[in-house]
Amino acid sequence: MRRLLWLALLIPVPASAHLVSTRFGEFYAGMLHPVTTLGHLVPWLAVGLLAGLQHSALARKVLLLFPLAVLAGTWMGSELNTAAWVGIVNQSSLLILGLLVVLARPLPPAVFSGVVMIHGLSHGLGNGATDLSGNGLLLYVLGVTTAAYLLVTLLTASSHQLVTRQSWGTVAIRAGGSWIAAVGLIYLTFTLLAAP
Amino acid sequence: MQLGTRTLLKVLTAVLLLQAAGSLWAHDTPIALLTLSERQQGLYNVEWTFSSALNLPPPTPVFPDHCQYDHPRLQCGETGLQGRLSLQQLGERYSAAVVQIHRLNAKSLTYTLTGANPAVSITPSGVLPWQQIMASYVPLGFEHIMLGVDHLLFVLGLMWLVGNTWMLIKTITAFTVAHSITLAAVTLGWVGVPEQPVNAAIALSIAIVAVEVLKARRGEPSLSARMPWVIAFGFGLLHGFGFAGALTDIGLPPENLPAALLFFNVGVELGQIGFVLAVLALLWSHRALQAQFPRWSETAAIYAVGTVGSFWFLSRLDLLMTI
Amino acid sequence: MNKPTALQPATLLTFLLLTLCAGQAQAHAETGVAGGLISGFLHPLLGLDHLVAMVAVGLWGAQLQKPAIWLLPITFPLLMAMGAVLGLFGVPVPGIEVGIALSALILGLMVLFSVRPPLVVAAVIVGFFAIFHGHAHGTELPDAANPLAYGVGFVVSTGLLHLAGIVLGVLTLWPAGVRAVKGLGGCITALGVYFSVASFGWL
């Protein structure tokens, strides 16, 4: 028992000595969650590919819109009970975004922004963590948002460069879209069948 | 597109970060401690000490084949306790467990096992194979720099200060060499530095770099703008003391000191290179999409970094005064 | 280091590790991602009949040149997914093994003789066989540790096999390469004959 007390006593000591490291783990937990969960990672990659196929002025918007929507979604997801539509949107997002990439049509700005924001919001809600509060939650939400920003920025820029610089760029991205759509169709069917 | 909102977001993030950095609170995580105390030659008493909010049972220890385990007695006979010890279900029930071995006629051994590295091979001398040390200490170093936002902010400040790739390579190398020197010097016991003033000074270094960046952008002549590796080297020595503090806190088996030191440093460098590459990739992405930040927003971000550094400096100074 | 509290360093380490690990446990993470990815990725590679048929799709696309070089590999995953959906619904597709074996045979022949049908016909041929391949993968899906990871694994591995075929098909830019690609088609045809005979139970 004395050892247990020791353990308990010792914890605050390192915590105050190294202020920053204390609970920063939640930030990385937030960052890793969407990156290690294929149900989030694959559609986020699709958002980047889709943005890369748009005109640069529109593509640029995703850098701001998507992380903000994810931020709002993750925050709300931790406060609210996740609504039923979130699951449906998230599960069908691979198919929908994949098909949009396959079509490779420049979308009207309003439609593109809408698609990006709905998916950001729903995937943010899907990432919400209900058992965190206070600063832990704040760090977690910031972590998820950072992951969204990093993934979407890197993917959008790379695919946009590919489309504008290489003659085969667009088709390569479309092929990638067809892979995502194929996975999405199988995944959606499987989850719908598995649901009671 | 107007990027004003993003700047606002950045400032907001900085403020939130600041708030998060300043607060502390108790933490309810399961910790497991396995104590093996030698009663007679080769006969050990096994004791678990754990606290878990979920009342999880401790992991199941698997002792070397020649040992007979009948809780709480562990009979290892003539050979003594050596060989492979592993903890099953470690990753599922507890993230990490500490194993302490108190021996009758030899010094005590302490091992830390994790979900990723749940086994240890016990030798009479306590010397671990280098693969085992690598598996434990590279992730620890990586984790330390990733959690040490103060180090990362300083590196970010350095990246702001330098103009081109060649200069960046020189500066980051200078920082690496410098912190490796002090890290080694402290760990090997050549110099001793109290941890808390070092942490305060590290925080101050962030603020100083931010000021240097601002000066350089105004075109004021300064040494740091012409030769950023000088500032990188000087403060690198300081950051090395910080790493050393963390490393000695983690626990360094004296038998395995050089290897542990080396692999911890490798982990730190990997984390640092990863961070620099991530920042460079983001800068490239923004250029490729012509999503450039307006100049004033960059200034605001530098101020934010400086503010965070100063805030940490003051709070660490305060900590220093009260203890 | 010579402090009497030998526990302290170890405790600190534990604490550091826990701060990182504790957060990951709480957010309903997917399980079996790595296992699912690997088993899905290996499935098309371990069946030689799958493997050669996929490479043949890429080779044929390269022979047909634009736009088929890309249209076929875009069509294939989508129709393969349709096949997998049929497999998930438990809709029986007759003669799966025969269909896969025949796909190697026929696609091999197309490459061997460098057949140039209209694009739509080529797409229909490839799409038809894609359904068989997808069905075979799809029926394995519900047993996978993580069905989504399994799906990602097998789609990516199929796509990479197409890509391998396309890259090999770049050889057709040189006259000698044209013959080399046809030779590959011949090998695939030969394997296809073997698989077909085996699938009819004649071996």
XYZ file of C-alpha atoms in Angstrom:
722
model
C 0.000 0.000 0.000
C 2.847 2.342 0.740
C 4.111 1.875 -2.785
C 0.726 2.773 -4.158
C 0.846 5.994 -2.200
C 4.282 6.574 -3.581
C 2.948 6.213 -7.080
C 0.147 8.610 -6.379
C 2.476 11.139 -4.796
C 5.030 10.995 -7.525
C 2.754 11.746 -10.417
C 2.268 15.471 -9.808
C 6.014 15.954 -9.476
C 6.987 15.186 -13.059
C 3.834 16.902 -14.188
C 4.787 20.250 -12.759
C 8.445 19.946 -13.668
C 7.662 19.604 -17.322
C 4.601 21.733 -17.772
C 3.932 21.143 -21.391
C 4.069 17.410 -21.622
C 1.406 16.840 -19.003
C -1.656 15.934 -20.960
C -0.540 16.736 -24.443
C -1.098 13.095 -25.242
C -4.740 13.896 -26.011
C -3.627 16.045 -28.923
C -1.877 13.094 -30.508
C -4.752 10.783 -29.633
C -6.964 13.160 -31.608
C -4.508 13.287 -34.472
C -4.067 9.538 -34.640
C -7.719 8.584 -34.426
C -8.819 9.645 -37.914
C -5.481 8.623 -39.407
C -5.642 5.087 -38.060
C -9.374 4.632 -38.685
C -9.866 3.689 -42.327
C -13.515 4.737 -42.217
C -12.256 8.320 -41.765
C -8.893 8.199 -43.494
C -10.093 6.972 -46.903
C -12.893 9.540 -47.353
C -10.541 12.323 -46.196
C -8.092 11.285 -48.878
C -10.995 11.425 -51.331
C -11.795 15.003 -50.240
C -8.191 15.934 -51.053
C -8.324 14.258 -54.471
C -11.667 15.895 -55.269
C -10.318 19.318 -54.283
C -7.212 18.751 -56.400
C -9.424 18.294 -59.465
C -11.044 21.735 -59.029
C -9.746 25.102 -60.213
C -7.077 26.446 -57.873
C -9.345 29.159 -56.486
C -11.867 26.554 -55.417
C -9.269 23.980 -54.389
C -7.753 26.522 -51.996
C -11.054 26.834 -50.131
C -10.837 23.278 -48.859
C -7.806 24.172 -46.715
C -10.053 26.337 -44.601
C -13.498 24.793 -45.018
C -12.703 21.179 -44.258
C -10.713 21.636 -41.038
C -13.268 24.148 -39.767
C -16.136 21.757 -40.459
C -14.218 18.937 -38.765
C -13.499 21.215 -35.800
C -17.165 22.088 -35.424
C -18.221 18.476 -35.895
C -15.762 17.006 -33.408
C -16.663 19.602 -30.837
C -20.373 18.986 -31.247
C -19.857 15.229 -31.343
C -18.455 15.371 -27.856
C -21.422 17.338 -26.570
C -24.325 15.742 -28.406
C -25.449 12.227 -28.962
C -24.412 11.321 -32.454
C -27.385 11.542 -34.777
C -28.328 8.644 -37.041
C -27.579 10.546 -40.241
C -23.921 10.820 -39.253
C -23.362 7.095 -39.531
C -25.145 6.902 -42.873
C -23.268 9.878 -44.332
C -19.930 8.552 -43.083
C -20.497 5.065 -44.399
C -21.662 6.282 -47.788
C -19.018 9.004 -48.025
C -16.408 6.668 -49.561
C -18.775 5.762 -52.404
C -20.081 9.296 -53.003
C -16.704 11.056 -52.857
C -15.056 8.250 -54.846
C -17.634 8.562 -57.630
C -17.261 12.370 -57.670
C -13.506 11.844 -58.168
C -14.135 9.305 -60.951
C -16.378 11.818 -62.758
C -13.656 14.476 -62.396
C -16.039 17.299 -63.295
C -15.348 20.799 -61.998
C -18.143 21.307 -59.495
C -20.050 24.567 -58.977
C -18.439 26.336 -55.990
C -21.571 26.067 -53.855
C -21.920 22.326 -54.473
C -18.243 21.684 -53.779
C -18.282 23.704 -50.565
C -21.453 21.955 -49.472
C -20.020 18.491 -50.100
C -16.809 19.353 -48.246
C -18.599 20.883 -45.274
C -21.188 18.130 -44.868
C -18.489 15.485 -44.895
C -16.235 17.463 -42.593
C -19.083 17.924 -40.153
C -20.241 14.321 -40.235
C -16.740 12.876 -39.938
C -16.023 15.341 -37.160
C -19.147 14.112 -35.361
C -17.975 10.564 -35.946
C -14.658 11.403 -34.295
C -16.228 12.987 -31.241
C -15.049 11.606 -27.940
C -17.683 11.599 -25.243
C -15.536 10.694 -22.256
C -13.242 13.700 -22.392
C -13.863 17.127 -20.953
C -12.129 20.430 -20.385
C -8.627 20.774 -21.723
C -8.348 17.101 -22.630
C -11.303 17.535 -24.943
C -9.891 20.775 -26.307
C -6.581 19.107 -27.147
C -8.357 16.115 -28.650
C -10.503 18.337 -30.887
C -7.445 20.359 -31.942
C -5.652 17.099 -32.732
C -8.452 15.851 -34.985
C -8.601 19.259 -36.697
C -4.837 19.299 -37.239
C -5.012 15.853 -38.814
C -7.792 17.067 -41.122
C -5.785 20.132 -42.116
C -2.569 18.163 -42.701
C -4.162 15.374 -44.740
C -6.357 17.581 -46.870
C -3.677 20.224 -47.503
C -1.025 17.729 -48.554
C -3.401 15.668 -50.683
C -5.022 18.675 -52.373
C -1.679 20.239 -53.244
C -0.176 16.976 -54.524
C -3.181 16.018 -56.623
C -3.569 19.553 -57.947
C 0.073 19.547 -59.034
C -0.408 16.157 -60.666
C -3.486 17.345 -62.574
C -1.920 20.591 -63.789
C 1.622 19.365 -64.471
C 1.268 15.827 -65.842
C -0.681 14.757 -68.919
C -1.696 11.523 -67.149
C -2.404 13.239 -63.812
C -6.184 13.482 -64.093
C -6.643 9.867 -65.135
C -4.381 8.658 -62.345
C -6.521 10.542 -59.822
C -9.682 9.176 -61.421
C -8.316 5.645 -61.113
C -7.644 6.363 -57.438
C -11.244 7.564 -57.169
C -12.506 4.330 -58.691
C -10.592 2.366 -56.053
C -12.167 4.460 -53.306
C -15.636 4.134 -54.838
C -15.182 0.361 -55.151
C -14.160 0.064 -51.505
C -17.048 2.367 -50.589
C -19.664 0.287 -52.404
C -18.470 -2.904 -50.714
C -18.210 -1.238 -47.288
C -21.642 0.370 -47.494
C -23.285 -2.887 -48.558
C -21.522 -4.775 -45.807
C -22.516 -2.336 -43.048
C -26.116 -2.158 -44.263
C -26.331 -5.953 -44.306
C -24.645 -6.279 -40.930
C -27.004 -3.743 -39.312
C -29.954 -5.428 -37.595
C -9.412 34.017 -51.161
C -9.010 36.168 -48.104
C -7.027 34.324 -45.489
C -7.903 36.644 -42.643
C -10.109 34.026 -41.000
C -7.276 31.522 -40.944
C -5.089 34.017 -39.145
C -7.794 34.606 -36.636
C -7.990 30.849 -36.186
C -4.243 30.657 -35.724
C -4.256 33.301 -33.027
C -7.221 31.597 -31.400
C -5.390 28.289 -31.480
C -2.374 29.884 -29.881
C -4.520 31.286 -27.103
C -6.212 27.931 -26.540
C -2.855 26.165 -26.533
C -1.643 28.622 -23.983
C -4.595 27.896 -21.784
C -4.091 24.164 -22.145
C -0.413 24.418 -21.399
C -0.964 26.299 -18.209
C -3.224 23.894 -16.425
C -2.600 20.667 -14.606
C -4.827 18.126 -13.081
C -4.787 14.659 -11.606
C -4.792 11.764 -13.881
C -6.521 8.452 -13.395
C -4.603 5.898 -15.383
C -3.908 2.315 -14.462
C -0.368 1.680 -13.281
C 0.962 -1.767 -12.542
C 4.094 -2.598 -10.581
C 5.459 -6.132 -10.326
C 7.898 -6.626 -7.477
C 10.028 -9.757 -7.287
C 11.942 -10.001 -4.007
C 14.477 -12.749 -3.455
C 13.883 -14.502 -0.089
C 16.412 -17.315 -0.443
C 18.829 -18.177 -3.203
C 16.614 -18.537 -6.285
C 13.314 -18.228 -4.420
C 11.330 -15.071 -5.098
C 8.224 -13.541 -3.645
C 5.930 -12.130 -6.348
C 3.802 -9.122 -5.573
C 1.576 -6.977 -7.761
C 0.790 -3.409 -6.873
C -1.722 -1.758 -9.106
C -4.372 0.861 -9.128
C -7.013 0.878 -11.785
C -10.267 2.751 -11.889
C -11.794 -0.153 -13.795
C -10.507 -2.745 -11.308
C -8.663 -4.564 -14.035
C -6.628 -7.573 -12.950
C -2.890 -7.210 -13.548
C -1.320 -8.802 -16.637
C -0.265 -12.460 -16.408
C 3.499 -12.818 -15.990
C 5.230 -15.606 -17.911
C 8.527 -16.547 -16.276
C 11.506 -18.361 -17.792
C 10.902 -22.086 -18.373
C 13.108 -23.324 -15.563
C 11.170 -21.332 -12.951
C 8.129 -22.750 -11.158
C 5.509 -20.167 -10.379
C 2.919 -20.801 -7.753
C 1.594 -17.442 -6.707
C 3.136 -15.762 -4.741
C 6.174 -18.078 -4.798
C 8.570 -18.202 -7.695
C 11.221 -20.918 -7.552
C 14.034 -20.508 -10.040
C 16.513 -22.912 -8.416
C 20.230 -22.837 -8.929
C 20.117 -20.931 -12.198
C 18.410 -18.023 -10.547
C 16.010 -15.625 -12.228
C 17.360 -15.119 -15.718
C 15.916 -15.516 -19.176
C 12.783 -14.243 -20.803
C 10.063 -12.611 -18.749
C 6.927 -11.446 -20.492
C 3.622 -9.955 -19.403
C 0.576 -11.206 -21.259
C -2.380 -8.945 -22.078
C -0.185 -5.988 -21.185
C -1.437 -3.817 -24.016
C -5.079 -4.569 -23.315
C -5.229 -4.099 -19.570
C -2.393 -1.735 -18.779
C -0.383 0.417 -21.122
C 2.810 -0.213 -19.249
C 4.108 -2.050 -16.229
C 7.228 -1.693 -14.157
C 9.098 -4.814 -13.086
C 11.397 -4.499 -10.088
C 13.711 -7.325 -9.100
C 15.315 -7.123 -5.666
C 18.122 -9.665 -5.468
C 19.897 -10.933 -2.368
C 23.514 -10.655 -3.387
C 23.320 -8.395 -6.390
C 21.923 -5.000 -7.167
C 18.279 -4.495 -7.937
C 17.032 -4.382 -11.498
C 14.198 -2.280 -12.885
C 12.558 -2.818 -16.242
C 9.673 -1.045 -17.883
C 7.553 -3.111 -20.204
C 5.013 -1.653 -22.602
C 2.248 -3.016 -24.789
C 4.544 -2.722 -27.779
C 7.484 -4.264 -25.968
C 5.975 -6.680 -23.423
C 8.968 -8.944 -22.818
C 12.438 -8.514 -21.382
C 15.366 -10.860 -21.203
C 16.873 -10.831 -17.737
C 20.602 -11.369 -17.392
C 22.603 -11.545 -14.137
C 24.506 -8.399 -15.058
C 21.380 -6.541 -16.058
C 22.816 -5.771 -19.497
C 20.143 -5.793 -22.173
C 20.685 -6.684 -25.826
C 20.897 -3.542 -27.936
C 17.787 -4.448 -29.919
C 15.789 -4.345 -26.721
C 17.233 -0.975 -25.780
C 16.513 0.319 -29.264
C 12.906 -0.899 -29.077
C 12.383 0.973 -25.813
C 14.422 4.125 -26.191
C 13.869 5.186 -29.810
C 10.108 5.516 -29.209
C 10.815 7.275 -25.910
C 13.009 9.866 -27.601
C 10.489 10.334 -30.401
C 7.700 10.689 -27.894
C 9.673 13.146 -25.809
C 10.228 15.608 -28.630
C 6.666 15.213 -29.887
C 5.290 15.925 -26.423
C 7.878 18.623 -25.820
C 6.109 21.391 -27.650
C 8.693 23.848 -26.343
C 11.404 22.125 -28.395
C 9.184 21.992 -31.476
C 8.268 25.678 -31.203
C 11.952 26.542 -30.991
C 12.674 24.519 -34.138
C 9.746 26.281 -35.840
C 11.291 29.611 -34.848
C 14.623 28.541 -36.361
C 12.879 27.580 -39.599
C 11.372 31.075 -39.737
C 14.777 32.615 -39.235
C 16.579 30.893 -42.095
C 16.322 31.940 -45.693
C 17.146 28.932 -47.806
C 17.448 25.167 -47.739
C 21.214 25.063 -47.308
C 21.008 27.467 -44.385
C 18.201 25.362 -42.922
C 20.307 22.211 -43.089
C 23.219 23.989 -41.415
C 21.013 25.453 -38.706
C 19.178 22.229 -37.876
C 22.491 20.347 -37.837
C 23.960 22.903 -35.449
C 20.957 22.511 -33.160
C 21.259 18.710 -33.306
C 25.000 18.662 -32.603
C 24.605 21.076 -29.718
C 21.800 19.284 -27.947
C 23.533 15.931 -28.462
C 26.636 17.287 -26.727
C 24.845 18.458 -23.607
C 22.519 15.465 -23.562
C 25.534 13.151 -23.504
C 27.460 15.325 -21.038
C 24.681 15.311 -18.464
C 23.699 11.666 -18.878
C 27.275 10.479 -18.589
C 27.627 12.540 -15.439
C 30.168 15.101 -16.640
C 28.000 18.069 -15.772
C 24.950 18.500 -13.635
C 22.311 21.130 -14.206
C 19.142 21.638 -12.168
C 16.112 20.872 -14.304
C 13.765 23.701 -13.467
C 15.959 26.685 -14.347
C 16.815 24.855 -17.576
C 13.146 24.506 -18.436
C 12.614 28.192 -17.739
C 15.570 29.092 -19.950
C 14.260 26.845 -22.745
C 10.983 28.730 -22.647
C 12.909 31.996 -22.787
C 14.824 30.752 -25.848
C 11.547 30.462 -27.749
C 10.675 34.056 -26.947
C 14.171 35.222 -27.949
C 14.019 33.429 -31.301
C 10.610 34.985 -31.964
C 12.116 38.432 -31.308
C 15.021 37.641 -33.631
C 12.596 36.593 -36.367
C 10.707 39.866 -36.016
C 13.952 41.848 -36.140
C 15.118 40.006 -39.229
C 11.818 40.648 -40.989
C 12.099 44.368 -40.253
C 15.499 44.219 -41.899
C 17.367 45.144 -38.761
C 20.908 43.845 -38.879
C 21.473 41.041 -36.424
C 23.838 38.172 -35.988
C 21.005 35.655 -35.895
C 19.747 36.595 -39.343
C 23.192 36.308 -40.925
C 24.314 33.261 -39.008
C 21.250 31.510 -37.581
C 23.321 28.428 -36.781
C 25.053 30.393 -34.042
C 21.788 30.940 -32.192
C 20.776 27.352 -32.994
C 23.992 26.000 -31.514
C 23.906 28.180 -28.416
C 20.323 27.404 -27.499
C 20.769 23.826 -28.672
C 23.148 23.311 -25.750
C 20.336 24.441 -23.492
C 17.716 22.180 -25.054
C 20.120 19.241 -24.629
C 19.997 19.834 -20.868
C 16.225 19.592 -21.131
C 16.372 16.290 -23.008
C 18.854 14.987 -20.445
C 16.485 15.863 -17.618
C 13.735 13.886 -19.308
C 16.018 10.949 -19.991
C 17.294 10.665 -16.445
C 13.726 10.959 -15.163
C 12.669 8.070 -17.376
C 15.389 5.968 -15.868
C 18.625 4.849 -17.383
C 19.957 1.449 -16.479
C 23.641 2.205 -15.713
C 24.694 -1.042 -17.398
C 23.088 0.052 -20.665
C 23.846 3.735 -20.519
C 25.651 4.411 -23.820
C 23.197 2.446 -25.950
C 20.159 3.925 -24.200
C 21.597 7.418 -24.651
C 22.294 6.809 -28.324
C 18.853 5.405 -29.112
C 17.040 8.079 -27.120
C 18.895 10.689 -29.156
C 18.058 8.838 -32.392
C 14.397 8.960 -31.411
C 14.638 12.700 -30.720
C 16.287 13.333 -34.102
C 13.694 11.251 -35.948
C 10.931 13.273 -34.336
C 12.691 16.514 -35.143
C 13.294 15.580 -38.790
C 9.686 14.438 -39.077
C 8.492 17.790 -37.742
C 10.754 19.808 -40.073
C 9.657 17.751 -43.085
C 5.988 18.128 -42.160
C 6.352 21.919 -41.919
C 8.228 22.033 -45.246
C 5.551 19.868 -46.905
C 2.844 22.207 -45.643
C 4.730 25.271 -46.905
C 5.114 23.583 -50.299
C 1.399 22.764 -50.367
C 0.420 26.335 -49.629
C 2.737 27.635 -52.345
C 1.451 25.060 -54.842
C -2.137 26.123 -54.226
C -1.163 29.795 -54.049
C -2.777 29.931 -50.648
C -0.215 32.336 -49.226
C -0.609 33.948 -45.891
C -0.688 37.744 -45.900
C 2.393 39.228 -44.290
C 0.603 40.639 -41.275
C -0.845 37.254 -40.359
C 2.618 35.781 -40.285
C 3.675 38.578 -37.967
C 0.725 37.745 -35.744
C 1.782 34.103 -35.649
C 5.335 35.062 -34.650
C 3.918 37.192 -31.875
C 1.824 34.222 -30.788
C 4.891 31.964 -30.609
C 6.743 34.638 -28.662
C 3.820 35.067 -26.296
C 3.582 31.348 -25.636
C 7.332 31.234 -24.966
C 7.152 34.173 -22.567
C 4.130 32.743 -20.815
C 5.923 29.440 -20.243
C 9.006 31.303 -19.087
C 7.041 33.259 -16.514
C 5.082 30.274 -15.250
C 8.227 28.164 -14.963
C 9.965 31.022 -13.207
C 7.027 31.197 -10.838
C 7.345 27.467 -10.206
C 11.023 27.973 -9.526
C 10.310 30.674 -6.950
C 7.611 28.780 -5.076
C 9.478 25.485 -4.673
C 20.426 8.637 -10.574
C 21.614 7.710 -7.102
C 18.478 8.906 -5.467
C 16.987 6.456 -2.988
C 13.711 6.451 -4.832
C 14.537 3.908 -7.467
C 10.874 3.819 -8.319
C 10.703 7.375 -9.507
C 12.309 7.021 -12.931
C 10.275 3.979 -13.736
C 7.070 5.593 -12.574
C 7.745 8.583 -14.679
C 8.287 6.471 -17.730
C 5.055 4.661 -17.062
C 3.312 7.948 -16.647
C 4.713 9.315 -19.900
C 3.668 6.223 -21.782
C 0.241 6.238 -20.268
C -0.433 9.822 -21.204
C 0.128 8.807 -24.806
C -1.653 5.493 -24.728
C -4.602 6.386 -22.543
C -6.096 8.688 -25.106
C -6.026 6.157 -27.872
C -8.084 3.648 -25.998
C -11.092 5.840 -25.460
C -12.227 6.700 -28.964
C -13.920 3.592 -30.393
C -10.995 2.805 -32.690
C -11.288 0.172 -35.377
C -9.748 -3.148 -34.564
C -7.854 -5.538 -36.771
C -6.896 -2.869 -39.286
C -3.442 -4.278 -39.963
C -4.672 -7.876 -40.140
C -7.538 -6.976 -42.463
C -5.309 -4.898 -44.732
C -2.744 -7.656 -45.047
C -5.182 -10.494 -45.662
C -7.114 -8.376 -48.182
C -3.922 -7.305 -49.892
C -2.626 -10.855 -50.161
C -5.849 -12.432 -51.403
C -5.489 -11.386 -55.077
C -1.749 -12.064 -54.966
C -1.939 -15.590 -53.594
C -4.300 -16.867 -56.281
C -2.195 -17.104 -59.439
C -5.362 -17.106 -61.585
C -6.397 -13.737 -60.089
C -2.917 -12.385 -60.393
C -2.303 -13.086 -64.077
C -5.801 -11.938 -65.065
C -5.192 -8.566 -63.355
C -1.838 -8.099 -65.043
C -3.516 -9.001 -68.354
C -6.063 -6.176 -67.835
C -3.219 -3.683 -67.512
C -1.299 -5.106 -70.460
C -4.332 -5.099 -72.726
C -5.183 -1.562 -71.727
C -1.638 -0.513 -72.612
C -1.882 -2.248 -75.985
C -5.176 -0.532 -76.766
C -3.591 2.802 -75.756
C -5.596 5.900 -74.857
C -8.225 6.039 -73.561
C -8.466 2.308 -72.851
C -5.201 2.279 -70.913
C -7.063 4.079 -68.138
C -10.680 3.275 -68.831
C -10.232 -0.452 -68.261
C -8.491 -0.080 -64.892
C -11.168 2.429 -63.805
C -14.024 0.188 -64.907
C -12.589 -2.921 -63.331
C -12.624 -1.901 -59.630
C -16.180 -0.586 -59.885
C -17.553 -3.747 -61.472
C -15.447 -5.864 -59.175
C -17.194 -4.075 -56.305
C -20.552 -4.999 -57.901
C -19.406 -8.621 -57.913
C -18.402 -8.339 -54.273
C -21.832 -6.871 -53.446
C -23.481 -9.889 -55.118
C -21.199 -12.094 -53.026
C -22.216 -10.236 -49.850
C -25.906 -10.613 -50.637
C -25.239 -14.288 -51.129
C -26.465 -14.150 -54.741
C -24.921 -17.230 -56.294
C -22.890 -16.554 -59.401
C -22.535 -19.832 -61.254
C -19.086 -21.168 -62.018
C -16.949 -18.664 -60.119
C -13.777 -20.691 -60.385
C -14.421 -21.442 -64.072
C -15.129 -17.754 -64.715
C -11.873 -16.640 -63.090
C -9.874 -19.282 -64.942
C -11.534 -18.354 -68.240
C -10.805 -14.678 -67.578
C -7.090 -15.467 -67.467
C -7.433 -17.486 -70.671
C -9.454 -14.947 -72.651
C -7.626 -11.829 -71.453
C -4.367 -13.648 -72.180
C -5.576 -14.342 -75.727
C -6.531 -10.684 -76.177
C -2.997 -9.651 -75.232
C -1.365 -12.437 -77.260
C -3.142 -11.433 -80.480
C -3.330 -7.759 -79.517
C -7.069 -7.811 -80.295
C -8.534 -4.336 -80.831
C -12.299 -4.405 -80.398
C -14.305 -1.179 -79.991
C -13.726 0.336 -76.566
C -17.214 -0.536 -75.308
C -16.720 -4.214 -76.168
C -13.374 -4.261 -74.365
C -14.957 -2.620 -71.311
C -17.808 -5.150 -71.319
C -15.392 -8.108 -71.511
C -13.252 -6.758 -68.669
C -16.295 -5.768 -66.627
C -17.915 -9.169 -67.064
C -14.895 -10.951 -65.649
C -14.480 -8.344 -62.924
C -17.762 -9.541 -61.436
C -16.369 -13.053 -60.969
C -13.202 -11.775 -59.337
C -15.147 -9.452 -57.048
C -17.563 -12.201 -56.051
C -14.683 -14.423 -54.996
C -13.197 -11.658 -52.827
C -16.574 -10.554 -51.501
C -17.586 -13.917 -50.087
C -14.421 -13.852 -47.947
C -15.174 -10.373 -46.653
C -17.506 -11.072 -43.699
C -14.894 -13.411 -42.192
C -12.220 -10.733 -42.258
C -10.955 -9.240 -38.997
C -11.889 -5.794 -40.309
C -14.058 -5.876 -43.451
C -13.261 -2.298 -44.479
C -9.521 -2.913 -44.159
C -9.930 -6.151 -46.088
C -11.788 -4.282 -48.856
C -9.134 -1.549 -49.009
C -6.428 -4.229 -49.101
C -7.840 -6.187 -52.003
C -8.853 -3.179 -54.077
C -5.403 -1.598 -53.673
C -3.619 -4.831 -54.484
C -5.815 -5.352 -57.572
C -5.128 -1.780 -58.669
C -1.393 -2.222 -58.199
C -1.499 -5.365 -60.358
C -3.216 -3.332 -63.100
C -0.536 -0.720 -62.696
C 2.136 -3.412 -63.017
C 0.463 -4.525 -66.277
C 0.337 -0.928 -67.559
C 3.980 -0.317 -66.674
C 4.978 -3.530 -68.464
C 2.748 -2.413 -71.332
C 4.871 0.710 -71.779
C 7.252 -1.717 -73.507
C 4.900 -1.510 -76.510
C 6.536 1.830 -77.302
C 9.452 -0.178 -78.735
C 9.048 -2.744 -81.536
C 10.832 -5.444 -79.534
C 8.632 -4.607 -76.567
C 5.498 -5.253 -78.623
C 6.652 -8.828 -79.069
C 7.639 -9.130 -75.409
C 4.154 -8.035 -74.320
C 2.554 -10.512 -76.718
C 4.848 -13.162 -75.250
C 3.567 -12.297 -71.771
C 0.050 -12.645 -73.172
C 1.030 -16.101 -74.410
C 2.237 -17.097 -70.937
C -0.985 -15.856 -69.386
C -3.012 -17.769 -72.003
C -1.097 -20.945 -71.226
C -1.738 -20.523 -67.509
C -5.379 -19.742 -68.325
C -5.688 -23.010 -70.230
C -4.254 -24.872 -67.270
C -6.573 -23.143 -64.773
C -9.610 -23.702 -67.015
C -8.874 -27.391 -67.422
C -8.329 -27.677 -63.683
C -11.523 -25.787 -62.858
C -13.617 -28.099 -65.049
C -12.246 -30.947 -62.982
C -10.485 -32.567 -65.893
C -7.157 -32.640 -64.097
